[in-house]
Amino acid sequence: MQRTPLIAGNWKMHTTTSEAVALAKSVAEASRGLADRQVMIAPPFTALAAVAEAVKGSGVHVAGQNVCWAEKGAFTGEIAPGMLLDIGCTMAIIGHSERRHIFGETDAMINKRVAGAQAAGLIPILCIGETLAEREAERTFAVLEAQLRQGLAGITVADPAQLVIAYEPVWAIGTGKTASKEQAQEAHAFVRNLLAEIYEKNIACQIRILYGGSVNSDNVDALMQQADVDGALVGGAALKADTFARIIRFQK
Ligand code: 13P
């Protein structure tokens, strides 16, 4: 089953607007002529419009690092799906572990965000992942199952290309401790089987599952060679133009 690989850069709370535009231009340059994969960048909200303008026509997708479920209203600090679409975003990261663990976002809230993004026509990238304590207690699969089932509650999938899951083990984020390719494949296969239960096999095998957590230019190839790893969600290494250029050019 054909799944177009997606290499995504999550810039988190980094870059001023001018830094963001410069980095975005180098990502567009590095992505030129790569027809067999998609590239996405998620700058901070303040730089989104300028970045979307800078990469216009390059094929590079631009995403919000979060998105609200409502179209408008009294939601101080939030950004509506329509606002992201208005400036050229096509995707939104939802349920990132930093949102869950630092800002207390719940599965119910994350589920509403996924629904809101999807209804508006944004591709939700639903992030799930276990903490170190949960892995050591052998609760990884239980945690992934709960986060996936609750995050996707009531979500129907008409086009499997319009939903992306990101497996990001919390212990691998920003630590330099990447999951081994075997650990990544095991978790991704588990997620795909679960997607087959929630939807159906034919849909599950078309949904992209990204790996995130200390992805760099040295480990990306081995990760991308795993059968169920369809892309990468890259944090720190996405802020370095040369390194991210090499990640975009992963070799299977
Ligand atoms: P690092 O690549 O810095 O570990 O961050 C991963 C991440 O959280 C991407 O969303």
Coordinates of C-alpha atoms and ligand atoms in Angstrom, one line a residue:
M1 CA 0.0 0.0 0.0
Q2 CA 1.4 3.4 -1.0
R3 CA 1.9 5.9 1.7
T4 CA 3.7 9.1 0.8
P5 CA 6.4 9.7 3.4
L6 CA 6.1 12.9 5.4
I7 CA 9.0 14.6 7.0
A8 CA 7.8 17.2 9.5
G9 CA 9.7 19.9 11.4
N10 CA 8.2 21.0 14.7
W11 CA 10.0 24.2 15.6
K12 CA 8.3 24.5 19.0
M13 CA 8.9 27.8 20.7
H14 CA 11.9 28.8 18.6
T15 CA 12.6 31.5 15.9
T16 CA 11.8 35.1 15.5
T17 CA 9.9 35.9 12.3
S18 CA 13.1 36.7 10.3
E19 CA 14.9 33.6 11.5
A20 CA 11.8 31.5 10.6
V21 CA 11.6 32.9 7.1
A22 CA 15.3 32.3 6.5
L23 CA 15.0 28.7 7.7
A24 CA 11.8 28.1 5.8
K25 CA 13.4 29.3 2.6
S26 CA 16.3 26.8 3.1
V27 CA 13.7 24.0 3.7
A28 CA 12.0 24.9 0.5
E29 CA 15.3 24.9 -1.3
A30 CA 16.2 21.5 0.2
S31 CA 12.8 20.0 -0.8
R32 CA 13.1 21.1 -4.4
G33 CA 12.5 18.2 -6.9
L34 CA 11.5 15.6 -4.3
A35 CA 8.3 14.3 -5.7
D36 CA 8.1 11.1 -3.7
R37 CA 7.8 12.6 -0.2
Q38 CA 6.1 15.5 1.6
V39 CA 7.8 18.1 3.8
M40 CA 6.0 20.1 6.5
I41 CA 7.2 22.8 8.9
A42 CA 5.4 24.0 12.0
P43 CA 6.8 27.4 13.1
P44 CA 5.5 29.3 16.1
F45 CA 2.2 31.1 15.4
T46 CA 3.8 34.5 15.2
A47 CA 5.9 33.4 12.2
L48 CA 3.2 31.3 10.5
A49 CA 1.9 33.8 8.0
A50 CA 5.4 35.0 6.9
V51 CA 6.6 31.4 6.6
A52 CA 3.6 30.4 4.6
E53 CA 4.3 33.3 2.2
A54 CA 8.0 32.4 2.0
V55 CA 7.4 28.8 0.9
K56 CA 4.4 29.5 -1.3
G57 CA 4.5 27.4 -4.5
S58 CA 7.4 25.2 -3.2
G59 CA 5.2 22.3 -2.1
V60 CA 6.3 22.6 1.5
H61 CA 3.3 22.3 3.8
V62 CA 2.9 24.6 6.7
A63 CA 1.2 23.6 10.0
G64 CA 0.0 25.0 13.3
Q65 CA 1.6 23.5 16.4
N66 CA -1.9 23.3 17.8
V67 CA -5.4 24.3 16.8
C68 CA -8.7 25.1 18.6
W69 CA -11.9 23.1 17.9
A70 CA -14.1 26.2 17.6
E71 CA -14.3 28.4 14.6
K72 CA -14.3 31.6 16.6
G73 CA -15.3 33.0 20.0
A74 CA -14.1 33.6 23.5
F75 CA -11.0 31.3 23.6
T76 CA -8.2 33.5 24.7
G77 CA -4.8 32.3 23.5
E78 CA -6.2 29.8 21.0
I79 CA -6.1 29.8 17.1
A80 CA -9.1 28.6 15.0
P81 CA -8.8 26.1 12.2
G82 CA -10.1 28.7 9.7
M83 CA -7.3 31.2 10.8
L84 CA -4.7 28.6 9.9
L85 CA -6.4 27.8 6.6
D86 CA -6.6 31.5 5.8
I87 CA -2.9 31.9 5.8
G88 CA -2.1 28.8 3.9
C89 CA -1.7 26.1 6.5
T90 CA -2.8 22.6 5.5
M91 CA -2.0 20.7 8.7
A92 CA -2.1 21.0 12.5
I93 CA -0.1 19.1 15.2
I94 CA -2.5 18.1 17.9
G95 CA -1.9 16.4 21.3
H96 CA 1.9 16.9 21.4
S97 CA 3.4 15.5 24.5
E98 CA 4.4 19.0 25.6
R99 CA 0.8 20.1 25.4
R100 CA -0.3 17.0 27.3
H101 CA 2.4 17.1 30.0
I102 CA 3.3 20.8 30.5
F103 CA -0.1 22.3 29.7
G104 CA -2.4 19.5 30.9
E105 CA -4.3 18.9 27.7
T106 CA -6.6 15.9 28.1
D107 CA -7.5 13.2 25.6
A108 CA -11.1 14.7 25.5
M109 CA -9.7 18.1 24.6
I110 CA -7.4 16.6 22.0
N111 CA -10.2 14.7 20.5
K112 CA -12.2 17.9 20.1
R113 CA -9.2 19.5 18.4
V114 CA -8.9 16.6 16.0
A115 CA -12.6 16.9 15.1
G116 CA -12.4 20.6 14.6
A117 CA -9.3 20.5 12.4
Q118 CA -10.8 17.7 10.3
A119 CA -14.2 19.4 9.9
A120 CA -12.4 22.5 8.6
G121 CA -10.3 20.6 6.2
L122 CA -6.9 20.7 8.0
I123 CA -5.0 17.5 8.3
P124 CA -4.7 16.6 12.0
I125 CA -1.4 15.1 13.1
L126 CA -2.4 13.3 16.3
C127 CA 0.5 12.7 18.6
I128 CA 0.6 9.9 21.1
G129 CA 3.4 8.4 23.2
E130 CA 4.3 6.8 26.5
T131 CA 6.5 8.3 29.3
L132 CA 9.6 6.4 30.6
A133 CA 7.7 5.3 33.7
E134 CA 4.9 3.9 31.6
R135 CA 7.4 2.0 29.4
E136 CA 9.2 0.6 32.4
A137 CA 5.9 -0.5 33.9
E138 CA 5.2 -2.3 30.5
R139 CA 2.2 0.0 30.0
T140 CA 3.3 1.3 26.6
F141 CA 0.6 -0.5 24.5
A142 CA -2.1 0.3 27.0
V143 CA -1.2 4.0 26.9
L144 CA -1.0 4.1 23.2
E145 CA -4.3 2.4 22.9
A146 CA -6.1 4.7 25.3
Q147 CA -4.6 7.9 23.6
L148 CA -5.5 6.6 20.1
R149 CA -9.0 5.4 20.9
Q150 CA -9.9 8.6 22.8
G151 CA -8.2 10.9 20.4
L152 CA -10.0 9.4 17.5
A153 CA -13.4 8.9 19.2
G154 CA -16.2 9.8 16.7
I155 CA -13.7 10.6 14.0
T156 CA -14.5 9.1 10.6
V157 CA -11.9 8.7 7.9
A158 CA -13.1 9.4 4.4
D159 CA -9.6 9.9 3.0
P160 CA -6.8 8.1 4.9
A161 CA -4.3 10.7 3.5
Q162 CA -6.1 13.3 5.5
L163 CA -5.2 11.9 8.9
V164 CA -1.7 11.4 10.3
I165 CA -0.6 9.8 13.6
A166 CA 2.7 10.6 15.2
Y167 CA 4.2 8.1 17.7
E168 CA 6.5 10.2 20.0
P169 CA 7.8 8.3 23.0
V170 CA 8.1 11.0 25.7
W171 CA 11.4 9.7 26.9
A172 CA 12.9 10.2 23.4
I173 CA 11.8 13.8 23.0
G174 CA 14.7 16.2 23.3
T175 CA 16.8 13.7 25.1
G176 CA 19.0 12.4 22.3
K177 CA 17.7 9.0 23.2
T178 CA 16.0 7.8 20.1
A179 CA 13.8 4.7 20.1
S180 CA 15.7 1.9 18.4
K181 CA 14.3 1.0 15.0
E182 CA 12.9 -2.2 16.5
Q183 CA 11.1 -0.3 19.3
A184 CA 9.7 2.2 16.7
Q185 CA 8.5 -0.5 14.4
E186 CA 6.9 -2.5 17.2
A187 CA 4.9 0.6 18.4
H188 CA 4.0 1.6 14.8
A189 CA 2.8 -1.9 14.0
F190 CA 0.7 -1.9 17.2
V191 CA -0.8 1.5 16.2
R192 CA -1.6 0.3 12.7
N193 CA -3.3 -2.8 14.0
L194 CA -5.3 -0.7 16.3
L195 CA -6.3 1.6 13.4
A196 CA -7.5 -1.5 11.6
E197 CA -9.7 -2.3 14.6
I198 CA -11.0 1.3 14.9
Y199 CA -11.6 1.7 11.1
E200 CA -10.8 -1.2 8.8
K201 CA -7.6 -2.8 7.5
N202 CA -7.8 -1.1 4.1
I203 CA -7.9 2.3 5.8
A204 CA -5.3 1.5 8.4
C205 CA -2.8 0.6 5.8
Q206 CA -3.1 4.0 4.1
I207 CA -2.8 6.1 7.2
R208 CA 0.7 7.6 7.8
I209 CA 2.3 7.0 11.1
L210 CA 5.3 9.3 11.9
Y211 CA 8.0 8.6 14.4
G212 CA 9.2 11.5 16.6
G213 CA 11.9 11.7 19.3
S214 CA 15.5 12.7 18.7
V215 CA 15.4 12.0 15.0
N216 CA 18.6 13.2 13.4
S217 CA 20.5 12.9 10.2
D218 CA 22.3 9.8 11.4
N219 CA 19.3 7.7 12.5
V220 CA 16.6 8.8 10.0
D221 CA 17.5 6.3 7.3
A222 CA 17.3 3.3 9.6
L223 CA 14.0 4.5 11.1
M224 CA 12.5 5.2 7.6
Q225 CA 13.5 1.7 6.5
Q226 CA 11.0 0.2 9.0
A227 CA 7.9 -1.2 7.4
D228 CA 5.4 0.9 9.4
V229 CA 7.4 4.1 9.8
D230 CA 6.0 6.5 7.3
G231 CA 7.8 9.7 8.3
A232 CA 9.4 11.7 11.0
L233 CA 8.3 14.5 13.3
V234 CA 11.5 16.3 14.0
G235 CA 12.2 18.8 16.8
G236 CA 15.7 20.1 17.5
A237 CA 17.2 18.8 14.3
A238 CA 14.6 20.7 12.3
L239 CA 16.0 24.0 13.5
K240 CA 19.3 23.3 11.7
A241 CA 19.0 23.9 7.9
D242 CA 21.7 21.5 6.9
T243 CA 20.7 18.7 9.2
F244 CA 17.0 19.0 8.3
A245 CA 18.0 19.0 4.6
R246 CA 19.7 15.6 5.1
I247 CA 16.6 14.3 7.0
I248 CA 14.4 15.4 4.2
R249 CA 16.7 13.4 1.8
F250 CA 16.4 10.2 3.9
Q251 CA 17.3 7.1 2.0
K252 CA 15.2 4.0 2.3
Ligands
13P1 P1 13.2 16.2 19.3 O1 13.4 15.9 17.8 O2 13.9 17.5 19.7 O3 13.5 15.1 20.2 O4 11.7 16.6 19.4 C1 10.7 15.7 18.9 C2 9.4 16.3 18.9 O5 8.8 16.6 20.0 C3 8.8 16.6 17.7 O6 7.4 17.0 17.8

